[in-house]
CSV table of C-alpha atoms in Angstrom, one decimal:
chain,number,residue,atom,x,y,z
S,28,UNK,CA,103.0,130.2,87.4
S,29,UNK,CA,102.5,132.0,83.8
S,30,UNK,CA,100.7,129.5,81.1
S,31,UNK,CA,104.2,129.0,79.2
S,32,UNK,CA,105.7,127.9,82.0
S,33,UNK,CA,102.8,125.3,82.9
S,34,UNK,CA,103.0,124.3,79.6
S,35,UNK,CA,106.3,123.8,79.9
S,36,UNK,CA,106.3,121.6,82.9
S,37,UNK,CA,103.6,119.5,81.4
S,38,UNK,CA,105.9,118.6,78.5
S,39,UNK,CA,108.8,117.7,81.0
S,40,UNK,CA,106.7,115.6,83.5
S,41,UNK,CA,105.0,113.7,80.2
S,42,UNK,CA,108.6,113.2,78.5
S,43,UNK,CA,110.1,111.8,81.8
S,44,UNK,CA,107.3,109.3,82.6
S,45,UNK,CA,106.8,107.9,79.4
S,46,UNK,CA,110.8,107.4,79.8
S,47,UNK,CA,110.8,106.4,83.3
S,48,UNK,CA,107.7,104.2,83.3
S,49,UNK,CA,108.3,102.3,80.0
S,50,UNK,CA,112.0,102.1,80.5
S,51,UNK,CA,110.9,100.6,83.9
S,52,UNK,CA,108.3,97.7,82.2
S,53,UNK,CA,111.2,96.6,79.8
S,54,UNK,CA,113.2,96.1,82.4
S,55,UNK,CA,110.2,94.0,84.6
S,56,UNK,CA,110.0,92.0,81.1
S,57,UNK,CA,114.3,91.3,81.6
S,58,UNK,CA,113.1,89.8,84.6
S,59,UNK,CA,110.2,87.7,83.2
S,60,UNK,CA,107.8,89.7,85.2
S,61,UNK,CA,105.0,91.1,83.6
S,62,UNK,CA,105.4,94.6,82.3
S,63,UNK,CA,103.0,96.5,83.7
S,64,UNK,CA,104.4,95.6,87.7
S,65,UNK,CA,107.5,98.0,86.0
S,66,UNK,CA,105.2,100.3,85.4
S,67,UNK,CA,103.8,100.2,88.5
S,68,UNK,CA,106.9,100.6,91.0
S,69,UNK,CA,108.0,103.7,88.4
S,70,UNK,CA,104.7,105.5,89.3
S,71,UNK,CA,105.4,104.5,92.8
S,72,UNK,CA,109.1,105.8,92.7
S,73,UNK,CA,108.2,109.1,90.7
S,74,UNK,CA,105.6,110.3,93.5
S,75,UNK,CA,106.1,111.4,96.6
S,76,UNK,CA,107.3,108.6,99.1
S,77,UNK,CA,109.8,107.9,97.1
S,78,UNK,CA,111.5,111.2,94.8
S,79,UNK,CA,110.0,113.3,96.9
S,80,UNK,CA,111.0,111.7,99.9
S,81,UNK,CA,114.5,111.8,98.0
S,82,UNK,CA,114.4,115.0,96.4
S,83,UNK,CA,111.8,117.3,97.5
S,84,UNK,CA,112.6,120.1,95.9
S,85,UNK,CA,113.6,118.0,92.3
S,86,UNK,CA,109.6,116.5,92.5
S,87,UNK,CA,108.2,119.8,93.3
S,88,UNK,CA,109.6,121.4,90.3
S,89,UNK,CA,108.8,118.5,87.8
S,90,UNK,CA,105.3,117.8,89.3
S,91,UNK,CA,104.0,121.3,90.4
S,92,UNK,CA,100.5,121.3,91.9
S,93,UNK,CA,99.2,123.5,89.0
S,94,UNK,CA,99.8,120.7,86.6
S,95,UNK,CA,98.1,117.8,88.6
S,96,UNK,CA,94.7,118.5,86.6
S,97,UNK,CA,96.5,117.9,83.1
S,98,UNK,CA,98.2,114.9,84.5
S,99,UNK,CA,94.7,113.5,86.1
S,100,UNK,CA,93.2,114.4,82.8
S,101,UNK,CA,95.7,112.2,80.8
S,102,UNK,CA,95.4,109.4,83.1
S,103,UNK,CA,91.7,109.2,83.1
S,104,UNK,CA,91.9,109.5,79.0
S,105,UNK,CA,94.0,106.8,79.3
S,106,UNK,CA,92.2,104.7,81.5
S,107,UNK,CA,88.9,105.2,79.1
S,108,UNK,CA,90.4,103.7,76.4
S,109,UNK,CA,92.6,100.8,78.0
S,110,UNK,CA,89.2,99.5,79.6
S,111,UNK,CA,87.5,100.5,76.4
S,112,UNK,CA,89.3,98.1,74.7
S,113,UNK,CA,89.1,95.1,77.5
S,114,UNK,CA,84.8,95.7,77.6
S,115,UNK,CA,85.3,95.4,73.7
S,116,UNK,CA,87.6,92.5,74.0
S,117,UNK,CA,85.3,90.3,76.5
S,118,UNK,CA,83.4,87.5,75.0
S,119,UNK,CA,82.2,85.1,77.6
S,120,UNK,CA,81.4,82.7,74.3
S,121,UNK,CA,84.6,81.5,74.9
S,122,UNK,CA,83.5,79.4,77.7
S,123,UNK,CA,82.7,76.6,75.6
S,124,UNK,CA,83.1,73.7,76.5
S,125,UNK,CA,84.7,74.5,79.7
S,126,UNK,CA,82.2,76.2,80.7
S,127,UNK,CA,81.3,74.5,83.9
S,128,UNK,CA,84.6,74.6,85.1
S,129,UNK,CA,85.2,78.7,84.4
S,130,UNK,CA,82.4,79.5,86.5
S,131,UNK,CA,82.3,77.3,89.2
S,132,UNK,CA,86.1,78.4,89.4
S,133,UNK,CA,85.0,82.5,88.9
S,134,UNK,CA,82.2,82.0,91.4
S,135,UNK,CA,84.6,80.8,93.9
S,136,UNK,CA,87.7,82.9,93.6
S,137,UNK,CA,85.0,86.1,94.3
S,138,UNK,CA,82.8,84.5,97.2
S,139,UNK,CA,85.4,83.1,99.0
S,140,UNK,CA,87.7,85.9,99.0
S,141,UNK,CA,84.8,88.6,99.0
S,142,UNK,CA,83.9,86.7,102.8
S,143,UNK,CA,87.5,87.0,103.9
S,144,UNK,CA,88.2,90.7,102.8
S,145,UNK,CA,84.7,91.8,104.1
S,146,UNK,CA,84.8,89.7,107.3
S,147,UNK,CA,87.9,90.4,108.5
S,148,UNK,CA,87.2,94.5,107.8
S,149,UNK,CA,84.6,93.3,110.8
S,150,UNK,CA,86.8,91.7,113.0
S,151,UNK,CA,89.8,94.1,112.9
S,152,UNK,CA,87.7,97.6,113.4
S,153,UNK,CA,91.0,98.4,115.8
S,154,UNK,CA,93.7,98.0,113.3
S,155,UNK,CA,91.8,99.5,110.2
S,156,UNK,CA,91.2,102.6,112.9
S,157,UNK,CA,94.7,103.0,113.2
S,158,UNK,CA,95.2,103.3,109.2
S,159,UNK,CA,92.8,106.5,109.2
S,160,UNK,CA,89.3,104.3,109.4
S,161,UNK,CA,87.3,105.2,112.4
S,162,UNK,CA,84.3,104.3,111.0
S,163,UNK,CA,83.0,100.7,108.9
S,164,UNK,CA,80.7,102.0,106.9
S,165,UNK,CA,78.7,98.8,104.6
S,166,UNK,CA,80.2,100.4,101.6
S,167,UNK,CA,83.6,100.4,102.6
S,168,UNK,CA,83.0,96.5,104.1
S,169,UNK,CA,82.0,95.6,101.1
S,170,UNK,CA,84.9,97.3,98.8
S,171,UNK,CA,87.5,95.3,101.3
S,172,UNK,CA,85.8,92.2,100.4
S,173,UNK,CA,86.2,93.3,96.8
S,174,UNK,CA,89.4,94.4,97.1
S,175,UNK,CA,90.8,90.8,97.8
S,176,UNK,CA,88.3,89.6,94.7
S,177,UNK,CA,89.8,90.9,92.0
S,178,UNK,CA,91.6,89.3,89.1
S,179,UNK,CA,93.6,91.4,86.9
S,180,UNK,CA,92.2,90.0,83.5
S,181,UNK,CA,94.7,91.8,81.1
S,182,UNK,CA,98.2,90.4,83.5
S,183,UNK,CA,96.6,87.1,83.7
S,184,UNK,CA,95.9,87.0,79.4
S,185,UNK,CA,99.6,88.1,78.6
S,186,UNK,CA,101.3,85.9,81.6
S,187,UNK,CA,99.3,82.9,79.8
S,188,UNK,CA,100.0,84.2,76.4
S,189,UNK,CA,104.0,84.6,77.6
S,190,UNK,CA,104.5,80.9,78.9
S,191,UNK,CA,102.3,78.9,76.0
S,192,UNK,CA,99.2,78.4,77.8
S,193,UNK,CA,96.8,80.0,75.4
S,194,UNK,CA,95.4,76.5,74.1
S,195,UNK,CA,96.2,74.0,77.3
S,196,UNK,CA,93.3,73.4,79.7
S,197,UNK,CA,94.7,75.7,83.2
S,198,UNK,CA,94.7,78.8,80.5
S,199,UNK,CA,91.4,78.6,78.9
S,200,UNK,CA,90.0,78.3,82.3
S,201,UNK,CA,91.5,80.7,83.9
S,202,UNK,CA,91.2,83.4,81.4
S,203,UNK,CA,87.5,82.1,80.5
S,204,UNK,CA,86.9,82.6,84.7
S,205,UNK,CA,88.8,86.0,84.6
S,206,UNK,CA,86.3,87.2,82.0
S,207,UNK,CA,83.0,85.9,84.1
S,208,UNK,CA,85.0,87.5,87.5
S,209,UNK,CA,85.3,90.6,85.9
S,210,UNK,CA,81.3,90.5,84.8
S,211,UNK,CA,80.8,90.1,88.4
S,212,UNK,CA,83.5,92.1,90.7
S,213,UNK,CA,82.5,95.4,89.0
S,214,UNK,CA,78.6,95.0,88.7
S,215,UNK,CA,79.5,94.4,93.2
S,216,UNK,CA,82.1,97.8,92.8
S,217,UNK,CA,79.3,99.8,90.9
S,218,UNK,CA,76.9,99.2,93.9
S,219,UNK,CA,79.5,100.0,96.3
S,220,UNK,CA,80.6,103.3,94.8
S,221,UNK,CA,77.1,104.2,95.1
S,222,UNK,CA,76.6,103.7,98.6
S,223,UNK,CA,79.6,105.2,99.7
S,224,UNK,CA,80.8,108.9,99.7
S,225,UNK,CA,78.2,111.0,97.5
S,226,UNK,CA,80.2,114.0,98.2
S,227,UNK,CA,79.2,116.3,95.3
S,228,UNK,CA,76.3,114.6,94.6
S,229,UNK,CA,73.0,116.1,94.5
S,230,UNK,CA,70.8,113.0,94.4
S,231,UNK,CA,70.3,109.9,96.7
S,232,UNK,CA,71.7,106.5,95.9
S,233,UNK,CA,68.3,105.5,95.3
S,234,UNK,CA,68.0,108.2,92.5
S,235,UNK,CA,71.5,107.3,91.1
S,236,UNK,CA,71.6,103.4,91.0
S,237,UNK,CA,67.6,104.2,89.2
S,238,UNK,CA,69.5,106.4,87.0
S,239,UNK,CA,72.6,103.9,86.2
S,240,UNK,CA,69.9,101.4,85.6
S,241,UNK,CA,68.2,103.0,83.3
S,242,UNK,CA,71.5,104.1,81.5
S,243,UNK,CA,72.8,100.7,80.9
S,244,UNK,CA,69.6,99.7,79.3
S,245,UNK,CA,69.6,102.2,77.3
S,246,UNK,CA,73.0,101.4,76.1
S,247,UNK,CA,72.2,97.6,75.5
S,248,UNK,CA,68.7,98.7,73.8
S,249,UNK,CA,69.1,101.5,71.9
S,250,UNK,CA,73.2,102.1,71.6
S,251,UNK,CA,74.4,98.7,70.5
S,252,UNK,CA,71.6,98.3,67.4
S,253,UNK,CA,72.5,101.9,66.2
S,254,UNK,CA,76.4,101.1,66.4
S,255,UNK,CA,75.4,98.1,64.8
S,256,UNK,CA,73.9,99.4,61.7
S,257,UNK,CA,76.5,102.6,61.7
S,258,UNK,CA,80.0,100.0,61.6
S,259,UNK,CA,78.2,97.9,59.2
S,260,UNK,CA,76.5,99.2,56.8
S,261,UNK,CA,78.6,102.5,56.1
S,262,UNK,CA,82.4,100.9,55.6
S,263,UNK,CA,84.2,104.1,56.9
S,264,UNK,CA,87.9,104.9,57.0
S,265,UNK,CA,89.7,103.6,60.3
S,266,UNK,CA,90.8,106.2,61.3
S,267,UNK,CA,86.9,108.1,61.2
S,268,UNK,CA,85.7,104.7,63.0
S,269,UNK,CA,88.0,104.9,66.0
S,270,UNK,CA,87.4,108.6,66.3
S,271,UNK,CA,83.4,107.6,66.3
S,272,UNK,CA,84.0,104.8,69.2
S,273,UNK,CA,86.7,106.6,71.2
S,274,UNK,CA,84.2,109.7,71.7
S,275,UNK,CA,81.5,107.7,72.1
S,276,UNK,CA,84.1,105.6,75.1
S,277,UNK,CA,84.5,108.9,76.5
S,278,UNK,CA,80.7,110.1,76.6
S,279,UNK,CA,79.7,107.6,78.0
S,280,UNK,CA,82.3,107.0,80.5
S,281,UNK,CA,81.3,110.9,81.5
S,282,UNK,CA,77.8,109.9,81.9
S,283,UNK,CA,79.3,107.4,84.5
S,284,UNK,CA,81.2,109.8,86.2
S,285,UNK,CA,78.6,112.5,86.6
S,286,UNK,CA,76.6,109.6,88.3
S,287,UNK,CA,79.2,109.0,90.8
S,288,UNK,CA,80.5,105.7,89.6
S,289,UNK,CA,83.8,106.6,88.4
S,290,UNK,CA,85.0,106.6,84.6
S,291,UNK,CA,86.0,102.9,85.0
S,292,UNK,CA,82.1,101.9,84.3
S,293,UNK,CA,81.2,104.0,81.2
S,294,UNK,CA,84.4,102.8,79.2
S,295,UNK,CA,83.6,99.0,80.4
S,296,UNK,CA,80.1,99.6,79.3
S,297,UNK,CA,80.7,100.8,75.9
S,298,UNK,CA,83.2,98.6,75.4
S,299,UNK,CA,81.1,96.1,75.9
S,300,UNK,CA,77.8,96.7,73.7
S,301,UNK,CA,80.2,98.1,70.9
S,302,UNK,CA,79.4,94.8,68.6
S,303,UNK,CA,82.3,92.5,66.5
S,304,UNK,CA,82.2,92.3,63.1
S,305,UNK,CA,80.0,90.7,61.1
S,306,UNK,CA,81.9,87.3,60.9
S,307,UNK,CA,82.2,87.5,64.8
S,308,UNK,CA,85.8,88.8,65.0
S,309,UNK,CA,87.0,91.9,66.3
S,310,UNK,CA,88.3,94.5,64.4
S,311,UNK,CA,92.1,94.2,64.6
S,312,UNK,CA,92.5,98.6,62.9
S,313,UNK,CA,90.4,98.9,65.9
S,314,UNK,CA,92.1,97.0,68.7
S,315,UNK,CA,95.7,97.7,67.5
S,316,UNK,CA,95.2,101.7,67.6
S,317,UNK,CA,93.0,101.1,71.1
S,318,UNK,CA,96.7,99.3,72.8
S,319,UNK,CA,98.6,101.8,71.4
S,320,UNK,CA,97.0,104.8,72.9
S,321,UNK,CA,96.3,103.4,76.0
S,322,UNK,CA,99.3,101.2,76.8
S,323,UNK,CA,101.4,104.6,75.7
S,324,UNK,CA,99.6,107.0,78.6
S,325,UNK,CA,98.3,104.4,80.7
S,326,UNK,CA,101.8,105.3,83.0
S,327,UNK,CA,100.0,108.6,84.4
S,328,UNK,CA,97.4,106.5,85.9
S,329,UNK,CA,99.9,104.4,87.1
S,330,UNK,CA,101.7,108.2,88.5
S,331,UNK,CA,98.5,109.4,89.7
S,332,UNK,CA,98.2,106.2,91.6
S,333,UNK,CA,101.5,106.7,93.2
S,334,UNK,CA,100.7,110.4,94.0
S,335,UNK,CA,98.3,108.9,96.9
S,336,UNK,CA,100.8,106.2,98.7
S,337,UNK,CA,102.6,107.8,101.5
S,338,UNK,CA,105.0,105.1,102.9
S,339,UNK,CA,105.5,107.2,105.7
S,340,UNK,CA,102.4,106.6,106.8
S,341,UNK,CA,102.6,103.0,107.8
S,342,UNK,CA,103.8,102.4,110.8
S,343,UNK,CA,104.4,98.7,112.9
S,344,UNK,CA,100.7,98.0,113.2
S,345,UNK,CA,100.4,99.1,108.6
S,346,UNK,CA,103.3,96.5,107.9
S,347,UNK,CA,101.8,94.2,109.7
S,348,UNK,CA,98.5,94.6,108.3
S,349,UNK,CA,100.0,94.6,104.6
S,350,UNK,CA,101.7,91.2,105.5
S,351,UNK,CA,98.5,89.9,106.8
S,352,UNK,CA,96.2,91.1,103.7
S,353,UNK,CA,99.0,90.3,101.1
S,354,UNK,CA,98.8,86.5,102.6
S,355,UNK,CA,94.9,86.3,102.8
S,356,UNK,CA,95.0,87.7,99.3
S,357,UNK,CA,97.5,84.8,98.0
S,358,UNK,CA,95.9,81.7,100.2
S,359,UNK,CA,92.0,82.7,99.4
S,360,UNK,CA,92.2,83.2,95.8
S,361,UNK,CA,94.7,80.5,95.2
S,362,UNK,CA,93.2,78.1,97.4
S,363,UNK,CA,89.5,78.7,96.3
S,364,UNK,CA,90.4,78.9,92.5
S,365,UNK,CA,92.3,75.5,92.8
S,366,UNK,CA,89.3,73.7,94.9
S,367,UNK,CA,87.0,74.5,92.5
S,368,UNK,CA,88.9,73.3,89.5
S,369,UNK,CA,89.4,70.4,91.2
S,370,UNK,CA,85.8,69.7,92.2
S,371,UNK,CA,85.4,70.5,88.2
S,372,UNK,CA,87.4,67.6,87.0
S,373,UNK,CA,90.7,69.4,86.8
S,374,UNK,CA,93.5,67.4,87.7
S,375,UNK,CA,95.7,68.1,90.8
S,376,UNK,CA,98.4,70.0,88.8
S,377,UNK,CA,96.2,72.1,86.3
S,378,UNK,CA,94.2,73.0,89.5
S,379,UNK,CA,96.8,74.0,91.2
S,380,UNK,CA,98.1,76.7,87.8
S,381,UNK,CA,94.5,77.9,87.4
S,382,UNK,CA,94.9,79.1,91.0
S,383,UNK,CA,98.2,81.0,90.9
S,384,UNK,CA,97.0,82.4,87.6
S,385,UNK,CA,93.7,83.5,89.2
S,386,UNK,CA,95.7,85.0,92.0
S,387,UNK,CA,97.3,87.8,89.1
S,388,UNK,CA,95.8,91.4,90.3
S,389,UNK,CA,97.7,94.2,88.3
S,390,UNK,CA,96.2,97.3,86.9
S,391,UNK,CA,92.8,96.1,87.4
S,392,UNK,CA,93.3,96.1,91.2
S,393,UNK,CA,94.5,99.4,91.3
S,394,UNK,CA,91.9,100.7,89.0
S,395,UNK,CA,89.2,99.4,91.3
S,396,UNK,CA,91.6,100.9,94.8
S,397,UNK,CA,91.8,104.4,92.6
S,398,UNK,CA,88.0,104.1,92.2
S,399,UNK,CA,87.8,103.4,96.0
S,400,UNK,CA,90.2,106.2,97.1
S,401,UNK,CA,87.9,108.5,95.2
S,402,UNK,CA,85.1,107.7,96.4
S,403,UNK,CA,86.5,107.8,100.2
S,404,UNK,CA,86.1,104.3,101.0
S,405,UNK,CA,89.9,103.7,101.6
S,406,UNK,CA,92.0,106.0,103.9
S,407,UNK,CA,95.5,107.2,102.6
S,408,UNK,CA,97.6,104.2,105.0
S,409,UNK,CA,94.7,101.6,103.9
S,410,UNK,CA,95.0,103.0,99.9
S,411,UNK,CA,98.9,102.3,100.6
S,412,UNK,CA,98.7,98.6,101.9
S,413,UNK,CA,96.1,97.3,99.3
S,414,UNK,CA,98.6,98.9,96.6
S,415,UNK,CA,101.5,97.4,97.7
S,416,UNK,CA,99.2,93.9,98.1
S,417,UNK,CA,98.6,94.5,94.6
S,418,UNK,CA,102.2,95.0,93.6
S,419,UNK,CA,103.4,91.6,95.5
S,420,UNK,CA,100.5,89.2,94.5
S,421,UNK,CA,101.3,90.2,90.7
S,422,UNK,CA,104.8,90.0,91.6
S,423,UNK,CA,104.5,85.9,92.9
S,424,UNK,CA,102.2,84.7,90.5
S,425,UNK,CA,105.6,84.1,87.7
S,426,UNK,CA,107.7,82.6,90.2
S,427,UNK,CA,104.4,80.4,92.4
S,428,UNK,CA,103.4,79.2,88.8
S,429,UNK,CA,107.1,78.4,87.4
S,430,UNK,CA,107.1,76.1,90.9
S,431,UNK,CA,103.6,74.6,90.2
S,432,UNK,CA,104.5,73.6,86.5
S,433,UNK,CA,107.2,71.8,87.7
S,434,UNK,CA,105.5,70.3,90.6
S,435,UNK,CA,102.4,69.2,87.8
S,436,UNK,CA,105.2,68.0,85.3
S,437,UNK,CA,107.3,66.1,88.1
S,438,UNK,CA,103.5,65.0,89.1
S,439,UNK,CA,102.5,63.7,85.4
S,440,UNK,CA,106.0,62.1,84.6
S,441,UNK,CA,105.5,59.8,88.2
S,442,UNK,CA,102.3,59.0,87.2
S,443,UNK,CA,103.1,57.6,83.9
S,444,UNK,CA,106.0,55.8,85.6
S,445,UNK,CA,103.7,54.1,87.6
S,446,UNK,CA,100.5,53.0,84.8
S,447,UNK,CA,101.1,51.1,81.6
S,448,UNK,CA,99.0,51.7,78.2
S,449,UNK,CA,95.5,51.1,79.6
S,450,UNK,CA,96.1,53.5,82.6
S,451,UNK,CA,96.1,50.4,84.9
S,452,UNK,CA,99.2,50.1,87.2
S,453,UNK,CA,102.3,48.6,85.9
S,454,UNK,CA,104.1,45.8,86.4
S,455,UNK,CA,107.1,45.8,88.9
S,456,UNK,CA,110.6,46.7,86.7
S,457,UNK,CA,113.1,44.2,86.8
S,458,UNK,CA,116.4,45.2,87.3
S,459,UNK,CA,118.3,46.1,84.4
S,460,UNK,CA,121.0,43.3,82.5
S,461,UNK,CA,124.5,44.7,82.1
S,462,UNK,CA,126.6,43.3,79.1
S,463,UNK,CA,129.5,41.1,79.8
S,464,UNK,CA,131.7,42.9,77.9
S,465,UNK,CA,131.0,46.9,78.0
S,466,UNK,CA,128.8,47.0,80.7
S,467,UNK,CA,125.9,48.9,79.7
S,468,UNK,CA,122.3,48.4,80.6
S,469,UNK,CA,120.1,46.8,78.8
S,470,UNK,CA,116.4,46.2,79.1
S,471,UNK,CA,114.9,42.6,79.8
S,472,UNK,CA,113.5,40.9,77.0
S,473,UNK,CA,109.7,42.6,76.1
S,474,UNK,CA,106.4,40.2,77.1
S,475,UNK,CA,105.3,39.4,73.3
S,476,UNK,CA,101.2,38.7,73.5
């Protein structure tokens, strides 16, 4: 293929999934489902289980192998600045006063999850050997346990945002506990990246997690001060300040990479020591160009993820295993997240929302199985099932937390049925008086003093 006509072929693949993708999250959005999951099944439908499944001569000539490294390269661009932006974003100040209850609520939706995923990659050897694993490595047992950890912070912010949550007391929790999760799950994926598949590597894990070390204290010690006094002090033009941070996103998520922990870890890290402003907000020129970019292109990660699940490679024992790992998904994060909000002071029905909203996976769950796949510590079938576990537990947290409002507001009404002004039980109702003459209720007489 002549350079023209790879150029050409880039432009036609980018035109159609920006169409395809976004056209496809409006649509999720019609159907008060969040908009990424339309994203999602788009990069699903445009790869090859699906159109080329369909039309495999139509998906060989729009995605020709000899434009898969542009496509990559766009999706990784797009990742660095989407996770850029959420590193930049978290602020675990915003525990406050619910602090308690965020992270005894993020400590259990990981742990008790994390066991599940990583005991039950022990127990079922057999079945994981017929989805392409022969061999457990501790690596890959921990990144199952991980794989059922994760909580999708930027799904779980807009879902909150999208049904008026943003200031009751299920919503600060659960985003405050997404925030402290996130903190957590990838510091546990950054060691297990480095223990797994150092294919291309020419140092030891030892050398490399020494290496990473030293790297992110170098970036909390010497980055954040100098960022500091740059941003500051020299009041530059926006458009020269997101040039400044997105190259410096991009460096340092190539430092990452070259280290063998995936992209994903660089943009998180600068995100994270890039510092607010000097009131203590963040910079809205900043954050607004940051979506954008990111929410524009972030559809050829979602492509690239799709490139690498092959339907047709699951047979009885995969669907089986997908229904299985889709439930323990839903039940352990739910039922952990709930507990522990409960045991916090939460009552039954806020518990009950901060689990289904905990339970939200999205694009952060398929960042961290893309990370994984990389790395070679998921087979192609396994890579498949955890990406369509991702797909369905997004896909049930609207409807599960629609039911559990109404449940909690059914819950709340009975409640204050049943309890007078001072929260003590209340007196037995008398039947209501009809009127001689039209019949209509009316209430007894009140109990003056």
């Amino acid at each position: 293929m002549s350079p023209d006509e790879t150029v050409m072929h880039i432009l036609l693949a980018t035109a159609l999934i920006l169409v395809v993708a976004h056209a496809s999250g409006w649509l999720a959005q019609r159907l008060k489902q969040p908009y990424i999951v339309g994203q999602l099944i788009a990069g699903i439908a445009l790869g090859p289980s699906l159109l080329g499944s369909a039309w495999p001569g139509g998906h060989t000539y729009l995605f020709p192998k000899e434009i898969d490294t542009a496509l990559t390269g766009f999706a990784q661009l797009a990742l660095v600045l989407f996770l850029f932006a959420v590193g930049y974003e978290l602020d675990l100040k915003v525990l406050g006063d619910r602090a308690r209850s965020a992270v005894t609520v993020a400590v259990a939706s990981f742990v008790v999850p994390m066991a599940a995923g990583s005991g039950c990659a022990l127990l079922f050897r057999d079945q994981l050997r017929d989805l392409g694993m022969p061999h457990l490595t501790p690596a890959q047992v921990v990144f199952a346990g991980v794989a059922l950890s994760i909580t999708a912070v930027p799904v779980l912010t807009a879902i909150v945002r999208e049904n008026n949550m943003s200031h009751t007391v299920p919503g600060v929790v659960a985003v405050s506990a997404a925030g402290l999760l996130d903190v957590i799950g990838w510091t546990v994926l950054a060691g297990a990246l480095l223990g797994g598949d150092s294919q291309g590597q020419s140092l030891s894990w030892g050398w490399r997690a020494l290496l990473a070390a030293g790297f992110v204290a170098v970036m909390l010690v010497a980055a954040r001060p100098v960022l500091r006094r740059l941003l500051w002090r020299t009041r530059m033009e926006p458009s020269l300040r997101l040039a400044l941070l997105a190259s410096f996103a991009v460096a340092s998520a190539a430092v990452t990479h070259a280290l063998g922990l995936h992209v994903i870890f660089g943009a998180l890290l600068a995100g994270a020591v890039v510092p607010r402003e000097e009131d203590g907000t963040l910079d809205p020129d900043l954050l607004r160009a940051l979506h954008t970019v990111s929410y524009l292109f972030v559809p050829f990660f979602f492509v690239l993820s799709g490139k690498a699940v092959a339907l047709n490679s699951l047979d009885g024992t995969g669907w089986a295993v997908l229904a299985a790992v889709t439930v323990l998904a839903v039940t352990t994060k739910i039922g952990s997240s709930a507990a522990a909000a409960s045991l916090s002071g939460l009552d039954r029905g806020d518990a009950w929302t901060v689990g289904v909203l905990m339970s939200t996976r999205g694009l952060t769950e398929l960042i961290a199985l893309n990370a994984g796949y990389q790395a070679h510590l998921l087979s192609k079938p396994l890579y498949t099932v955890l990406v369509f576990m991702a797909l369905a537990t997004t896909l049930f947290t609207q409807p599960l937390l629609i039911l559990v409002r109404r449940w909690a507001d059914r819950d709340n009404l009975d409640n204050l049925g049943n309890r007078n002004d001072n929260g003590l039980p209340a007196p037995p109702v008398e039947p209501a008086l009809r009127h001689p003459q039209d019949g209509a209720p009316t209430a007894p007489a009140a109990d003056v003093g």
